[in-house]
Coordinates of N, CA, C and O in Angstrom, one line a residue:
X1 N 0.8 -1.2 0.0 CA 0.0 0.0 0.0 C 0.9 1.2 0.0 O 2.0 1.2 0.6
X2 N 0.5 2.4 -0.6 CA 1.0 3.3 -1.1 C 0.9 4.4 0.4 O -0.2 4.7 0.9
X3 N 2.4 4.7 0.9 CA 1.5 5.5 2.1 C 3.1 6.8 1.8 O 4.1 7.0 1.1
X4 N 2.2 7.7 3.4 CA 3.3 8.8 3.2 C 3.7 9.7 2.0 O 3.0 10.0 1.1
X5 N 5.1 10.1 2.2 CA 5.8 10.9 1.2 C 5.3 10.1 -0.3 O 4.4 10.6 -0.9
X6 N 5.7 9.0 -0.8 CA 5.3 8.2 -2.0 C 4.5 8.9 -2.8 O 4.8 9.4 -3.9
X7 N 3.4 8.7 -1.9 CA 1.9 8.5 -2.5 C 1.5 10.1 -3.1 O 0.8 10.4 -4.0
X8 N 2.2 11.0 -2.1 CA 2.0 12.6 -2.5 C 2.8 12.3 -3.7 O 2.2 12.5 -4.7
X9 N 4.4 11.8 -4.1 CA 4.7 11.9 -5.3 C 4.5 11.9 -6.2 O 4.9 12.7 -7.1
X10 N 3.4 10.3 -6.3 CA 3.0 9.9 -7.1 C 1.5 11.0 -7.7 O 1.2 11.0 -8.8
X11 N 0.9 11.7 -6.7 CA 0.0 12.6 -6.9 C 0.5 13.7 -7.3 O -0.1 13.9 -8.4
X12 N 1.1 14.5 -7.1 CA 2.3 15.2 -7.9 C 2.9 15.3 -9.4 O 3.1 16.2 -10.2
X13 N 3.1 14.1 -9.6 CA 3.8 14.0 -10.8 C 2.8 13.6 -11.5 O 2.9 13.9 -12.7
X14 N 1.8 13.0 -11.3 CA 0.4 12.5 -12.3 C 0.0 14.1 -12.7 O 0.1 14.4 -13.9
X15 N -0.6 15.2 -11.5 CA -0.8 16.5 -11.7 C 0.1 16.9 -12.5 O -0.3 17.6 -13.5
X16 N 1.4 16.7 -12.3 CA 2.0 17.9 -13.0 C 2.2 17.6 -14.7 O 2.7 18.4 -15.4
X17 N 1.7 16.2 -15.2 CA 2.1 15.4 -16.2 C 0.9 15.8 -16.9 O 0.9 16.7 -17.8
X18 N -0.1 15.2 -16.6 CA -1.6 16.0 -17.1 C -1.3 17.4 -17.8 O -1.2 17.7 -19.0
X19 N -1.1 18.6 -16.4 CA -1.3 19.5 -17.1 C 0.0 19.8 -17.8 O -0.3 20.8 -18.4
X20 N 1.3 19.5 -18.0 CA 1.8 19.8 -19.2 C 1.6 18.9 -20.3 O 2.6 18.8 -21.1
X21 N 0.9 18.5 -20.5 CA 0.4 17.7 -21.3 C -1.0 18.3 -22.1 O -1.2 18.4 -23.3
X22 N -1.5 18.5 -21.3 CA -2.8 19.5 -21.7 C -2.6 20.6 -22.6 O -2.9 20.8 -23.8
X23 N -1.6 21.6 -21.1 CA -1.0 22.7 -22.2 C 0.2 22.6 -23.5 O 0.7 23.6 -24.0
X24 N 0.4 21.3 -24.0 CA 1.5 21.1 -25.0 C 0.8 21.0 -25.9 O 0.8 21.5 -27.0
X25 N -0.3 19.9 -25.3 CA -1.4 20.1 -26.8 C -2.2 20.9 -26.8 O -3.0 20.7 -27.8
X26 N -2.5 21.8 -26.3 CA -3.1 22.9 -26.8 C -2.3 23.5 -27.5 O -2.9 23.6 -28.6
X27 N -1.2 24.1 -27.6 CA -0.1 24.6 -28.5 C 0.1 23.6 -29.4 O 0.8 24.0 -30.3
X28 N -0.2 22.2 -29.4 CA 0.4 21.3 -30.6 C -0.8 21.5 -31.7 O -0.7 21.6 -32.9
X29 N -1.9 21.6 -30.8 CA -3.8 21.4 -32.2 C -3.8 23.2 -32.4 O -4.1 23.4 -33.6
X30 N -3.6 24.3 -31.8 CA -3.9 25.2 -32.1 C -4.5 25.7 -33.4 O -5.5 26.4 -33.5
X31 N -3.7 25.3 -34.3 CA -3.9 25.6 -35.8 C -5.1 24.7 -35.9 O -5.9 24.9 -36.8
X32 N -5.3 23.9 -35.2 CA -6.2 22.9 -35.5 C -7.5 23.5 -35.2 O -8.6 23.4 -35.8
X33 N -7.4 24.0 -34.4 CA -8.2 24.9 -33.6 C -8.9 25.9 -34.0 O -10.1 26.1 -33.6
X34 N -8.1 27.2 -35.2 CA -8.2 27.7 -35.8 C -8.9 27.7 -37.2 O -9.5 28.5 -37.9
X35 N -8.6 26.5 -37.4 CA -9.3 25.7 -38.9 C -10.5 25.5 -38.7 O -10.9 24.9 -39.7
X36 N -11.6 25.6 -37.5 CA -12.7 24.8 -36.5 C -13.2 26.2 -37.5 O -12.6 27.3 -37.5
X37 N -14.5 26.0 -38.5 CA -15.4 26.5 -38.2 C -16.6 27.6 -37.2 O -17.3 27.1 -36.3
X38 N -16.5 28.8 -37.5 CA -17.3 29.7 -36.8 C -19.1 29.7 -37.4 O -19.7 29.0 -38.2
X39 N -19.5 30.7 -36.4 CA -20.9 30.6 -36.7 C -21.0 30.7 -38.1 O -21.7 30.0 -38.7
X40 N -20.2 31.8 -38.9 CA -20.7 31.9 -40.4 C -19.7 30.7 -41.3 O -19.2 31.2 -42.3
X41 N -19.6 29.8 -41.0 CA -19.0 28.6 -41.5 C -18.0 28.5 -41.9 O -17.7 27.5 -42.6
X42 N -17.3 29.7 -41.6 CA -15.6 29.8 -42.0 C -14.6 30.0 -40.6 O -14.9 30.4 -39.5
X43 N -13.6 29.6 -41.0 CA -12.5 29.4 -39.9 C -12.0 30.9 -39.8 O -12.5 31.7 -40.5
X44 N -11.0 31.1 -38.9 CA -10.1 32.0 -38.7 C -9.6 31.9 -40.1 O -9.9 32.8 -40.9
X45 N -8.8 31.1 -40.6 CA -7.6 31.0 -41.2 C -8.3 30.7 -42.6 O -7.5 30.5 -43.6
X46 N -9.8 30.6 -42.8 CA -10.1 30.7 -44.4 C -10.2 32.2 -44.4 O -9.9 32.9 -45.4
X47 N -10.5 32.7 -43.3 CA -10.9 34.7 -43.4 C -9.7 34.7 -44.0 O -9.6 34.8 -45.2
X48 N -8.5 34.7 -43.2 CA -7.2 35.1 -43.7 C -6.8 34.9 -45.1 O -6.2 35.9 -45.6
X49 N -7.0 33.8 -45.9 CA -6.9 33.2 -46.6 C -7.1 34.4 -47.8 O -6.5 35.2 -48.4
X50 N -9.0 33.6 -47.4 CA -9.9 35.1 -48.6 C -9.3 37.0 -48.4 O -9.4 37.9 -49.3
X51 N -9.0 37.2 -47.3 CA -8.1 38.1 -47.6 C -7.2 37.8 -48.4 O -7.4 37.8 -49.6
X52 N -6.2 37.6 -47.9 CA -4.9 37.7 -48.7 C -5.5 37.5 -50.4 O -5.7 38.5 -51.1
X53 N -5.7 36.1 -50.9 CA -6.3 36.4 -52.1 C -6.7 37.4 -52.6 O -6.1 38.0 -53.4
X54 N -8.0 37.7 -52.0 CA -8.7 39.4 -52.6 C -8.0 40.2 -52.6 O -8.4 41.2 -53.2
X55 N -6.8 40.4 -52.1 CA -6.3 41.7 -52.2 C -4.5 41.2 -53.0 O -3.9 42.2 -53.2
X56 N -4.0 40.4 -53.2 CA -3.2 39.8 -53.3 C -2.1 40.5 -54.6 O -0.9 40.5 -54.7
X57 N -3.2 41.2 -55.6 CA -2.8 42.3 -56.4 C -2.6 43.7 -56.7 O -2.3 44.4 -57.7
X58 N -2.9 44.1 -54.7 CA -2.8 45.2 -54.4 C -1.3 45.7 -53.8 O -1.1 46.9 -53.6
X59 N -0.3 44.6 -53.5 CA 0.5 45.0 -52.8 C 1.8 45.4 -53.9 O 2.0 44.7 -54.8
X60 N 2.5 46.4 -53.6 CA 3.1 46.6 -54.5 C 4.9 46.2 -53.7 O 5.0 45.8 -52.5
X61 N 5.8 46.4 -54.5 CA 7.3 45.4 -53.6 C 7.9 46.6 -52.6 O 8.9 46.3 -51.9
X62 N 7.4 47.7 -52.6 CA 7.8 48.8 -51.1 C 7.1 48.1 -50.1 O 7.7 47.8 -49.1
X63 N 5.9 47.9 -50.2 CA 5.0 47.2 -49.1 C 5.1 46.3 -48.6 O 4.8 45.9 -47.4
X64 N 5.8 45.3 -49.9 CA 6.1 44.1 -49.5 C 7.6 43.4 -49.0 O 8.0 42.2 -48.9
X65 N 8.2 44.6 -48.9 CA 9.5 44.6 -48.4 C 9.2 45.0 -46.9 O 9.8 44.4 -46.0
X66 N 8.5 45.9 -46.6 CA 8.6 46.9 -45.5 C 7.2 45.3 -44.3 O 7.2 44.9 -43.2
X67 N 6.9 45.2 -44.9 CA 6.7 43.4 -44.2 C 7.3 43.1 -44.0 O 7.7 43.3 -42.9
X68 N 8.0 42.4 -44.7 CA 9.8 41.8 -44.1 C 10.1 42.3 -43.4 O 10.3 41.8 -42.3
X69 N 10.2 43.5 -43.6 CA 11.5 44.0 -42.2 C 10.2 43.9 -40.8 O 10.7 43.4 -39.8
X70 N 9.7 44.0 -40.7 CA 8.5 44.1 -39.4 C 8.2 42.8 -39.1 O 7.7 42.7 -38.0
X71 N 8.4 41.5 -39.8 CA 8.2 40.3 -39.4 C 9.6 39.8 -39.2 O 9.9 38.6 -39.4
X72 N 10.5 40.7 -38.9 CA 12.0 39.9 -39.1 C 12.2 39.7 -37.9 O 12.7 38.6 -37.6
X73 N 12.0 40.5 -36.9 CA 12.2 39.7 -35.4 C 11.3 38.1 -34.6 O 11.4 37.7 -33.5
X74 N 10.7 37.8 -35.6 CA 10.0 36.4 -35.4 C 10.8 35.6 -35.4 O 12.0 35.9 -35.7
X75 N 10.6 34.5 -35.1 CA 11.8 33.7 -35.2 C 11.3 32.9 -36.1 O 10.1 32.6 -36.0
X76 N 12.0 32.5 -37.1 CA 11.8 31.8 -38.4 C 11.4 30.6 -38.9 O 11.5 30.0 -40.0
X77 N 10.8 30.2 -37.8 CA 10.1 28.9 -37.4 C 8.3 29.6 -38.0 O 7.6 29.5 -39.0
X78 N 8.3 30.5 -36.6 CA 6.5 30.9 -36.5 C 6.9 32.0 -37.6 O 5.7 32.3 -37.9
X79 N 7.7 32.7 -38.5 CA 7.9 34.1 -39.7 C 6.1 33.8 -40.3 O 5.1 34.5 -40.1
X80 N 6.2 32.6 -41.1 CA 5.2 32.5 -42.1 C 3.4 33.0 -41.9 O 2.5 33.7 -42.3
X81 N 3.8 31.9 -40.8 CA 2.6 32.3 -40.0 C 1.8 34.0 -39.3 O 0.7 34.5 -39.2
X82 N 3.4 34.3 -39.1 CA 3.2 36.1 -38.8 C 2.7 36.4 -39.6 O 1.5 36.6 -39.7
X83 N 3.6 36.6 -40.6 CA 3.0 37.3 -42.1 C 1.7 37.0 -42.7 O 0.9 37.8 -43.1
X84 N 1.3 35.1 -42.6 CA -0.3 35.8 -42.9 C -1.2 35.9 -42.6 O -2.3 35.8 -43.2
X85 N -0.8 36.2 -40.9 CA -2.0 36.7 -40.4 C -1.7 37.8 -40.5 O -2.8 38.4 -40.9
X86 N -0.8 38.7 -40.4 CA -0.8 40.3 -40.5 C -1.0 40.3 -42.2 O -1.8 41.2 -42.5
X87 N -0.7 39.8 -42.9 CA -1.5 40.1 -44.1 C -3.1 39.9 -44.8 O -3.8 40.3 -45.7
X88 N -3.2 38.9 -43.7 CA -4.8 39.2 -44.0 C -5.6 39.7 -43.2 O -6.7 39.3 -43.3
X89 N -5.1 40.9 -42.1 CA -5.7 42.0 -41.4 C -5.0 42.9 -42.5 O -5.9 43.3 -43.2
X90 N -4.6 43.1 -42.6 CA -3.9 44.3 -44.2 C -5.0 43.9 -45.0 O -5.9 44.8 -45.0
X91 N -5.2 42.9 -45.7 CA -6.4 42.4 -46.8 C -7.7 42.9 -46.3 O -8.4 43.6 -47.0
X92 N -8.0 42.6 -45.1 CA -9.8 43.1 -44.3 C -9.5 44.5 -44.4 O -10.3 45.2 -45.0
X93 N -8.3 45.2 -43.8 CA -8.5 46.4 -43.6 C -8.9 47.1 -45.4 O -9.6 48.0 -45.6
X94 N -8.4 46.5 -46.2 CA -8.3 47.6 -47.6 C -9.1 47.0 -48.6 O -9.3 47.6 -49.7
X95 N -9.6 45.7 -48.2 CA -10.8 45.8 -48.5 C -11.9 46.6 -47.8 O -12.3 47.7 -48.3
X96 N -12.2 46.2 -46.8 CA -13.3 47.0 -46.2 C -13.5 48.8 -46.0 O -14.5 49.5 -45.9
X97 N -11.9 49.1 -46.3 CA -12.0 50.7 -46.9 C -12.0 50.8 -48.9 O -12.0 51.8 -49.5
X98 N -11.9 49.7 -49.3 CA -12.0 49.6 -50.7 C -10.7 50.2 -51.5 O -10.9 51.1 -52.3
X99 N -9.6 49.9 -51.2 CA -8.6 50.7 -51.3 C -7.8 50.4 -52.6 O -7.2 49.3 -52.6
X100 N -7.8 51.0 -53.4 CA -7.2 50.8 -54.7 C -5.7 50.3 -54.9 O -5.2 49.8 -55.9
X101 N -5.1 50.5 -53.3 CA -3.3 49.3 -53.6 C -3.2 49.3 -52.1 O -4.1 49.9 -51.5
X102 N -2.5 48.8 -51.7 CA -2.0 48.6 -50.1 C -0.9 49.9 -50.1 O -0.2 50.2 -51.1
X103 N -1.0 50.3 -49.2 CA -0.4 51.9 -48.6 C 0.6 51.1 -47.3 O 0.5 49.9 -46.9
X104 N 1.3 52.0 -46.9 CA 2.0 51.9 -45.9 C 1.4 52.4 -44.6 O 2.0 52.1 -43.5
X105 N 0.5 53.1 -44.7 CA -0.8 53.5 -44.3 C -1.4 52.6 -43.4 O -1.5 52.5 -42.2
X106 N -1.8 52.0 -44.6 CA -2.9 50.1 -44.3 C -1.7 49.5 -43.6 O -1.8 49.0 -42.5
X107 N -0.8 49.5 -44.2 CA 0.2 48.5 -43.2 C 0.7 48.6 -42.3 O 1.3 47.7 -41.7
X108 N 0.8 49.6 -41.9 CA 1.1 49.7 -40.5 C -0.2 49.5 -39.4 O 0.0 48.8 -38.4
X109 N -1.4 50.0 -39.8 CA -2.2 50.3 -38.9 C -3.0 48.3 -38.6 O -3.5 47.7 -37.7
X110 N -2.6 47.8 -40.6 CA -3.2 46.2 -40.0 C -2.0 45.7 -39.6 O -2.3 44.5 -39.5
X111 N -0.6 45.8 -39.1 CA -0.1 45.2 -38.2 C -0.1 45.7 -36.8 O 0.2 44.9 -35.9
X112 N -0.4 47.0 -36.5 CA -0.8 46.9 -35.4 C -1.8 46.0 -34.1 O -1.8 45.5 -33.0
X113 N -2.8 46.4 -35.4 CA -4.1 45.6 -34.7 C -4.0 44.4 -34.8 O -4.4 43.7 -33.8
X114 N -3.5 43.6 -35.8 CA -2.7 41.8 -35.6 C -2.1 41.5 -34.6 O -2.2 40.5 -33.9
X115 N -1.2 42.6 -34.3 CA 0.4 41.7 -33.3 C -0.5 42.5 -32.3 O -1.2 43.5 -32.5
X116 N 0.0 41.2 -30.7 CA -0.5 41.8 -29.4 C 0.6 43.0 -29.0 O 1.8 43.1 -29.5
X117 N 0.2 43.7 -28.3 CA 1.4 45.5 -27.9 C 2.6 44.9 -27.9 O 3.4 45.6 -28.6
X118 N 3.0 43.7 -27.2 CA 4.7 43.5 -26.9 C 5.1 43.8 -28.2 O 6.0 44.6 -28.3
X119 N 4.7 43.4 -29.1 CA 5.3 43.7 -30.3 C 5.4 44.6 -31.0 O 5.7 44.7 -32.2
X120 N 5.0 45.8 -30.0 CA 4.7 47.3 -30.9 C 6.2 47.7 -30.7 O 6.3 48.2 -31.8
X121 N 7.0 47.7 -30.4 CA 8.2 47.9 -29.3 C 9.0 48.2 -30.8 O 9.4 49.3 -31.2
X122 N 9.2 46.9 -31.5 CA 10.1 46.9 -32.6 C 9.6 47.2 -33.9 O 10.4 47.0 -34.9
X123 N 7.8 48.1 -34.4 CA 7.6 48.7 -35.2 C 7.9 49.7 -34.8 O 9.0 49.9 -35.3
X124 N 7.5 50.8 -33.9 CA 8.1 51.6 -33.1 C 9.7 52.2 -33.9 O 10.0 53.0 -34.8
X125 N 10.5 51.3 -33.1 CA 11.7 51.6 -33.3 C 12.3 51.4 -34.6 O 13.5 51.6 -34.9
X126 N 11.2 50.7 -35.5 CA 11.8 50.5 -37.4 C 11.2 51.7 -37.7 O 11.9 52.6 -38.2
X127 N 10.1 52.0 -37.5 CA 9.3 53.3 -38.0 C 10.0 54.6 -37.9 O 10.0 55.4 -38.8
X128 N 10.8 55.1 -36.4 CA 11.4 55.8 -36.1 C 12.5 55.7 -37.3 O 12.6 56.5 -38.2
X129 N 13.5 54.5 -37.2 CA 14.2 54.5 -38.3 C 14.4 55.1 -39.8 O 15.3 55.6 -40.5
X130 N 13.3 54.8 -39.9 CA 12.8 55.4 -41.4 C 12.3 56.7 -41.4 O 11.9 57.3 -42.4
X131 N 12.4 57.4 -40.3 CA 12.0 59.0 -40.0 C 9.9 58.7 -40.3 O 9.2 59.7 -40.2
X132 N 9.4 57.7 -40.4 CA 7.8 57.4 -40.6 C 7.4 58.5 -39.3 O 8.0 58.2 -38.3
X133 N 6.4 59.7 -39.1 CA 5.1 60.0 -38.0 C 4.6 59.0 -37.4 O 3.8 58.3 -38.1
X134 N 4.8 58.7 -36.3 CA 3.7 57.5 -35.3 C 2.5 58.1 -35.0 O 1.6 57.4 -34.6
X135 N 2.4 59.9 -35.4 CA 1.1 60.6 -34.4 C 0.2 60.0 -34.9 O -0.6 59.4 -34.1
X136 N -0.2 59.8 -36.6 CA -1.7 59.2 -37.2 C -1.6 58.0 -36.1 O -2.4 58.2 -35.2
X137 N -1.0 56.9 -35.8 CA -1.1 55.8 -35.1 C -1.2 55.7 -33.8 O -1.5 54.6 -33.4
X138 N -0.9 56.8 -32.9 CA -0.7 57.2 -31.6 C -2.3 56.6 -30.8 O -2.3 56.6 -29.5
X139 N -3.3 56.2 -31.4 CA -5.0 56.0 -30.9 C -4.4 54.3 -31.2 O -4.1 53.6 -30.2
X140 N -4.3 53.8 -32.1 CA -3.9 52.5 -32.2 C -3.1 51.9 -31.0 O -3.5 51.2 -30.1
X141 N -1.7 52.5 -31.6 CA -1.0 51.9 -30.2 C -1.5 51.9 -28.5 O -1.4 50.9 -27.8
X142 N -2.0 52.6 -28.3 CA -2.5 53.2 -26.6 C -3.2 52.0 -26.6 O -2.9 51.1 -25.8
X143 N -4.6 51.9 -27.6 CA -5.7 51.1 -27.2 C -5.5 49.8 -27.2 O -6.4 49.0 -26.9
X144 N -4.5 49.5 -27.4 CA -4.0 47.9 -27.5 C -3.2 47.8 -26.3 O -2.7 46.7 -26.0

């Protein structure tokens, strides 16, 4: 029979096995997760999709350079992934204003609203670089 010190071990390491186990797969299905159908019968990641597509002739190679450099601090593992989801909040955004090419405009303000704040840190400081105004963006950054 399991008594004493042991038996807490044993309850211990079962607990602690479980939940990293839990939380690994949750980070292992995520994408899986994301592919899950919403109420209007599309995923996260078909939205993204149908953006990018729809707009996919709008981006011209300043725009699509100046992506690069803003997805360069990812690590190049998750890069791809960055990019299309910030490109298909770029896509919603210029669709939904009906915008005749992708601006730097649009791209800044749909990477803002994609990446959570920590990551405002190193647009910030590329933006500054390029002598770019943050003031149009100054309501953006705060509210996130």
């Amino acid at each position: 029979m399991l008594t004493g010190w042991f038996l807490w071990f044993i309850l211990f390491w079962t607990v602690f096995l479980l939940l990293m186990m839990s939380i690994g797969g949750f980070f292992m299905f995520r994408k899986f997760l994301k592919r899950l159908p919403k109420e209007d019968g599309k995923s996260e990641l078909d939205w993204q999709e149908y953006y990018i597509e729809q707009t996919r002739h709008l981006w011209g190679e300043e725009e699509k350079a100046l992506l690069e450099e803003l997805v360069r601090p990812v690590p190049e593992l998750f890069r791809d992934v960055a990019r299309q989801k910030i490109a298909g909040k770029i896509g919603e955004l210029a669709l939904k204003e009906q915008a005749p090419r992708i601006t730097r405009d649009l791209l800044i303000r749909g990477y803002i609203i994609a990446t959570p704040k920590r990551d405002h840190k190193f647009l910030i400081r590329t933006l500054q670089a390029k002598n770019i105004d943050l003031s149009p963006y100054q309501h953006l950054l705060e509210s996130r």
